[in-house]
Coordinates of C-alpha atoms in Angstrom, one line a residue:
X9 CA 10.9 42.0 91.3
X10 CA 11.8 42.8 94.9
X11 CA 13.2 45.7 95.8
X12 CA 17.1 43.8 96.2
X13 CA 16.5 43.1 92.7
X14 CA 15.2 46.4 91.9
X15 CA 18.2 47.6 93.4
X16 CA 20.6 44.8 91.6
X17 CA 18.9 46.1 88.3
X18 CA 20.0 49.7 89.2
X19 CA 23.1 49.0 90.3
X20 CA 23.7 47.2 86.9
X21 CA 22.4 50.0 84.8
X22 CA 23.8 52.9 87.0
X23 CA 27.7 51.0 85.8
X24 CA 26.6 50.2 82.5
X25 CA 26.3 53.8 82.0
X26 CA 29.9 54.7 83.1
X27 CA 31.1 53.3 79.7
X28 CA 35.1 52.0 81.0
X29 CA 35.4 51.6 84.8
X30 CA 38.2 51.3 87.2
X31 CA 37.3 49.6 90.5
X32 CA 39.2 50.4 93.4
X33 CA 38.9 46.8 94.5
X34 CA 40.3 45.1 98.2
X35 CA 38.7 41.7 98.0
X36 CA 36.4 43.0 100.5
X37 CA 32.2 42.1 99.3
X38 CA 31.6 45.8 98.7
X39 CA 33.9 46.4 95.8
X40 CA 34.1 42.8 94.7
X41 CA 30.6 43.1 94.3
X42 CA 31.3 46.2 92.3
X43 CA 33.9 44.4 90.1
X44 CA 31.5 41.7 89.1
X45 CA 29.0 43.8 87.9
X46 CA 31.3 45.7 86.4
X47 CA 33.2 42.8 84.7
X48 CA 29.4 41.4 83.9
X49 CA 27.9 44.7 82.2
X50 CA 31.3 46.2 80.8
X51 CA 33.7 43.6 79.7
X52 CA 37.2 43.9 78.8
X53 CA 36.2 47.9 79.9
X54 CA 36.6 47.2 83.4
X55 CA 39.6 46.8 85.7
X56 CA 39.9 46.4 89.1
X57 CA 42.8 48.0 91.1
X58 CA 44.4 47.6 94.3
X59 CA 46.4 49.5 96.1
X60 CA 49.5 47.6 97.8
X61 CA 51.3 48.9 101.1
X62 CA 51.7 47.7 104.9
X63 CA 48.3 48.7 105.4
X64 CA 47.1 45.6 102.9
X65 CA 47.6 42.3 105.1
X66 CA 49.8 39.5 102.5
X67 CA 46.5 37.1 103.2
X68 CA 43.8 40.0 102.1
X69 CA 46.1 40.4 98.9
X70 CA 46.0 36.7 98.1
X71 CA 42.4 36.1 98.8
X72 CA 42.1 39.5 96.7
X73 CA 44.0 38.3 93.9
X74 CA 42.0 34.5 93.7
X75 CA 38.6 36.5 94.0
X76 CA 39.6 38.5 91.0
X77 CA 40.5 35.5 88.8
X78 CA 37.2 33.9 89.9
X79 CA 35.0 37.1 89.1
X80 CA 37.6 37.2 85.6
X81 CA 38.3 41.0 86.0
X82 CA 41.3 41.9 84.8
X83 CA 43.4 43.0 88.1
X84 CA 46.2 45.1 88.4
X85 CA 48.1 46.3 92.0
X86 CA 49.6 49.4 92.4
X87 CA 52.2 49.8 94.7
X88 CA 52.7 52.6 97.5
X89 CA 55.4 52.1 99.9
X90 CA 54.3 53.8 103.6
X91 CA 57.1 56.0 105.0
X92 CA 57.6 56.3 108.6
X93 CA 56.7 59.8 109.3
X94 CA 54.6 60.7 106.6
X95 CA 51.4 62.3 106.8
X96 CA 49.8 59.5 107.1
X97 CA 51.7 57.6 109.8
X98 CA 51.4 60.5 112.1
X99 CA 47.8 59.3 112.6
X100 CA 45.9 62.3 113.5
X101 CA 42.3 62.5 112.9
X102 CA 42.5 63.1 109.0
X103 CA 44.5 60.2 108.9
X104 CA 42.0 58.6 106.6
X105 CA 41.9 61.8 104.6
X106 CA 45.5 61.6 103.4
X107 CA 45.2 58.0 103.0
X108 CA 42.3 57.6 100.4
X109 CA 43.7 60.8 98.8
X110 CA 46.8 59.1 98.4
X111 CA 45.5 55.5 97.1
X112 CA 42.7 57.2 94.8
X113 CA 45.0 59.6 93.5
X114 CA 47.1 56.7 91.8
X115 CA 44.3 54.7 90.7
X116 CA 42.6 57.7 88.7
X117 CA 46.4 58.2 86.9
X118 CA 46.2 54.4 86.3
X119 CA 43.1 54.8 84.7
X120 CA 44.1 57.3 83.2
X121 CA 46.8 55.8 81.5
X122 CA 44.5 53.5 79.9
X123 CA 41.6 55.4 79.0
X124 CA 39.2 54.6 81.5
X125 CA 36.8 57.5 82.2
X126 CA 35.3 56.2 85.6
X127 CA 37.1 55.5 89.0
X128 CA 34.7 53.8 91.3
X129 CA 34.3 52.5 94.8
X130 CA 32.5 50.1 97.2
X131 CA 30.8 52.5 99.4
X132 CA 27.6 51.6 100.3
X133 CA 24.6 53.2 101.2
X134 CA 25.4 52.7 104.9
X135 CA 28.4 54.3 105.1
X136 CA 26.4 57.4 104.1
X137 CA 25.2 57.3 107.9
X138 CA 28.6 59.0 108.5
X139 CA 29.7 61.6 106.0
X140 CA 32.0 63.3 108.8
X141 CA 34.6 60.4 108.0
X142 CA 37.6 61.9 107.0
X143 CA 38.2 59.0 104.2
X144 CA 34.7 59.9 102.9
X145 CA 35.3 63.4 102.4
X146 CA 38.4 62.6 99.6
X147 CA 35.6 60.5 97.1
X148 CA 33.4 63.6 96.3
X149 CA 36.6 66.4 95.0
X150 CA 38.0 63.1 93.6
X151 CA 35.3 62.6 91.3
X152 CA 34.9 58.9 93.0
X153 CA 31.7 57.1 91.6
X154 CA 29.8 55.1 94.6
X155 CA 27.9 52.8 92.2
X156 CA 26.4 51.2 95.2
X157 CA 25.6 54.1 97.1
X158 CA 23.3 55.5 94.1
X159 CA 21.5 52.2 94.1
X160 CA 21.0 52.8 97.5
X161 CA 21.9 49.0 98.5
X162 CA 23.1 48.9 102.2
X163 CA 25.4 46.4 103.8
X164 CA 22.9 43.7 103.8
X165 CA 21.8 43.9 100.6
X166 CA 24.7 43.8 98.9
X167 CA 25.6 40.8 100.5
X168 CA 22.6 39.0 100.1
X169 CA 23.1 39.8 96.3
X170 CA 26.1 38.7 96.6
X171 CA 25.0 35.2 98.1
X172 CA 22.5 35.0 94.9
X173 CA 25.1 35.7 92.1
X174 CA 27.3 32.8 94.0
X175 CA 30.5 35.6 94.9
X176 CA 32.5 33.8 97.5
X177 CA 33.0 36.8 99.7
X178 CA 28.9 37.2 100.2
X179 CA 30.0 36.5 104.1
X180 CA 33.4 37.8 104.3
X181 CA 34.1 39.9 107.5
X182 CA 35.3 43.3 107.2
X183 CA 38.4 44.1 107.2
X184 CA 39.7 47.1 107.8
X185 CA 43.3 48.5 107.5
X186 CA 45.8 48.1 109.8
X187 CA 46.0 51.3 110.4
X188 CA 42.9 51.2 112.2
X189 CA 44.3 48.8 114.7
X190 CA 46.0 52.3 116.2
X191 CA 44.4 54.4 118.1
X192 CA 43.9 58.1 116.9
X193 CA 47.1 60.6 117.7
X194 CA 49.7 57.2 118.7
X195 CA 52.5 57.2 115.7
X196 CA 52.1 54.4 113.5
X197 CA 55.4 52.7 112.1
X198 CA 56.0 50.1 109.6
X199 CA 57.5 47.7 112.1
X200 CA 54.0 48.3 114.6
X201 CA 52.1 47.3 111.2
X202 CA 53.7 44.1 110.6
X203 CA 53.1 43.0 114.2
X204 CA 49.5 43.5 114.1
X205 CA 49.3 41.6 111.0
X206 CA 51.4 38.7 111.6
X207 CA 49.4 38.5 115.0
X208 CA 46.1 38.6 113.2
X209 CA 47.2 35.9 110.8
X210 CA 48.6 33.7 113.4
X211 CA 45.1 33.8 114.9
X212 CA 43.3 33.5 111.6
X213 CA 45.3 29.9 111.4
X214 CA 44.4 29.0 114.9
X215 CA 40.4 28.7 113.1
X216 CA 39.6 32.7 114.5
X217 CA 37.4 34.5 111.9
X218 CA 36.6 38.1 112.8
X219 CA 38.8 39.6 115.1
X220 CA 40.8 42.5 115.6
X221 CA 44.2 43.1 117.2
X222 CA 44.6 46.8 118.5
X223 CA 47.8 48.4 120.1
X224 CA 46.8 49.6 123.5
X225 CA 47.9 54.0 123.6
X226 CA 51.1 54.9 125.6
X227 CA 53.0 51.7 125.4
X228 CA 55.0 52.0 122.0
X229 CA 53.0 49.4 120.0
X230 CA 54.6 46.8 122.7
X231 CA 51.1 45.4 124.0
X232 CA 48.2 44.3 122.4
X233 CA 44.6 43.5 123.4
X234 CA 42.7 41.6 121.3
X235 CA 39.1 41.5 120.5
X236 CA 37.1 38.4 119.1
X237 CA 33.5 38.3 117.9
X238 CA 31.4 36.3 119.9
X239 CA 32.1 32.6 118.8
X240 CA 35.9 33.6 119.3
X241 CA 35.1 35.2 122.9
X242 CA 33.5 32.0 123.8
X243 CA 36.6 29.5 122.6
X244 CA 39.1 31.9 124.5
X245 CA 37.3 31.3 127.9
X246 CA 39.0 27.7 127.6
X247 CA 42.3 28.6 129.0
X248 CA 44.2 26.0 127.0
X249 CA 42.6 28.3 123.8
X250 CA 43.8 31.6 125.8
X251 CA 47.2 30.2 126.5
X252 CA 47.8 29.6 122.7
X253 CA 46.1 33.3 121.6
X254 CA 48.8 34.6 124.1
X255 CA 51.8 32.9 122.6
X256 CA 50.5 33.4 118.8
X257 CA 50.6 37.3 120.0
X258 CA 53.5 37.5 121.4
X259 CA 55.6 35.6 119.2
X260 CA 54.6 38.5 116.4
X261 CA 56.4 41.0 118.6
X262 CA 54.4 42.1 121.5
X263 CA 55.7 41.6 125.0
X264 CA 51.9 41.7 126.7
X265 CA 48.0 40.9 125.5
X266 CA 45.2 40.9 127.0
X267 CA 41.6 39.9 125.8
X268 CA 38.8 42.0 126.0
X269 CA 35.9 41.0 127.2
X270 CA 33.8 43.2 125.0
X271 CA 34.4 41.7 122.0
X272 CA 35.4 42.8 118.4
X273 CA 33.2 46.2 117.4
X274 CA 34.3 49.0 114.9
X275 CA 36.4 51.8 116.6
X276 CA 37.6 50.6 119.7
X277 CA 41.1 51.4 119.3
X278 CA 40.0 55.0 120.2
X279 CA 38.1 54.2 123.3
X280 CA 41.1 54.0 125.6
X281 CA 42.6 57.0 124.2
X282 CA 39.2 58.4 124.9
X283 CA 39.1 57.5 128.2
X284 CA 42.5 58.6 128.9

């Protein structure tokens, strides 16, 4: 065996042993991979659950819900309506914090409700390069399993075990909340939320696959600047292509956008702020 499969075979046994599971499950490949091990070794003794709110874009719930049906985990959403305001809209630093807390919280009374003794997550051994994260810190006092994080499968792993049990989302992008479109410390609203994500969907139908829509600090969630991997950087340099990224954006609500040059990479929406 090679050591993916050693890992797949641990991974396997490390769920097996939880007895009933409850995946907190986004569609994303970490936690479907999670669910389909979990539906594979458990049975009718594992569910996945997602959490509903603005933060969830409509087109990660529906490719969330088909995954499910594929994989033949039962699925059940919860929802939690976002409050302008709250905790977590303020967007400070523990943002993420108060978030997981919040999302966690109602899956372990869901699972609760039905007798299921194990509430467990897609975080994978590469996300353990960053315990600081505020998010990361609610999983431990939670009692959050990380089945992939004791098999010690990173990223790349998992999705190249993925690609060899034939789960669609082996290649999926990731895809973070919306919230992460704002930077650190600039007040989140409902209405900002829904701009990003009809922004990012109009560009997801214009044929752009990983990208990322941020609201630039200090302007009221009025302008955007959008970031593209590199294929998407490339197509944008026609000005025909840039012409129609600029109308897509503004006709989800924002009055300017710029592309950046950079490119799509994790945690740039902090980076002006930084600056500034």
């Amino acid at each position: 065996m090679t050591g993916v499969a050693d890992k797949h075979a641990r991974l396997r046994e490390i769920i097996a042993g939880y007895g009933s599971a409850a995946v907190a499950y986004s569609g994303g490949v970490d936690s479907a991979l999670v669910a389909r091990v979990a539906h594979e070794v458990l049975g009718d003794r594992a569910v996945a659950f997602t959490v509903v709110s603005a933060f969830l874009p409509a087109e990660e719930l529906r490719f969330a819900k088909d995954l499910a049906r594929e994989i033949g985990i039962r699925h059940e959403c919860i929802e939690l309506p976002v409050v302008d305001g709250s905790r977590m809209m303020e967007n400070t630093a523990e943002r993420c914090y108060f978030c997981k807390f919040s999302d966690y919280g109602a899956i372990r009374n869901a699972a609760a409700a039905q007798e299921v003794g194990v509430v467990c997550d897609g975080t994978q051994a590469d996300d353990a390069a960053d315990p600081d994260r505020p998010g990361f810190k609610a999983l431990g006092p939670m009692g959050i399993r990380s089945p992939l994080l004791e098999a010690g499968i990173t990223k790349a792993e998992l999705r190249s075990i993925a690609r060899e049990i034939g789960l669609r989302a082996y290649d999926k992008p990731s895809a973070a909340c919306l919230a992460s479109r704002f930077p650190t410390g600039e007040q989140i609203t409902v209405a900002g939320l829904k701009k990003v994500e009809d922004a990012e969907a109009a560009l997801h139908l214009m044929g752009f696959r990983q990208l990322r829509v941020r609201i630039v600090p200090g302007q009221n969630a009025h302008v955007a600047r959008v970031e593209f991997d590199s294929e998407g950087l490339a197509r944008s340099a026609d000005a025909s292509v840039l012409a129609a990224v600029d109308a897509a954006v503004r006709r989800a609500g924002f009055s300017d956008v710029t592309v950046d040059p950079r490119g799509y990479r994790t945690g740039a929406a902090n980076e002006a702020a930084a600056a500034r």
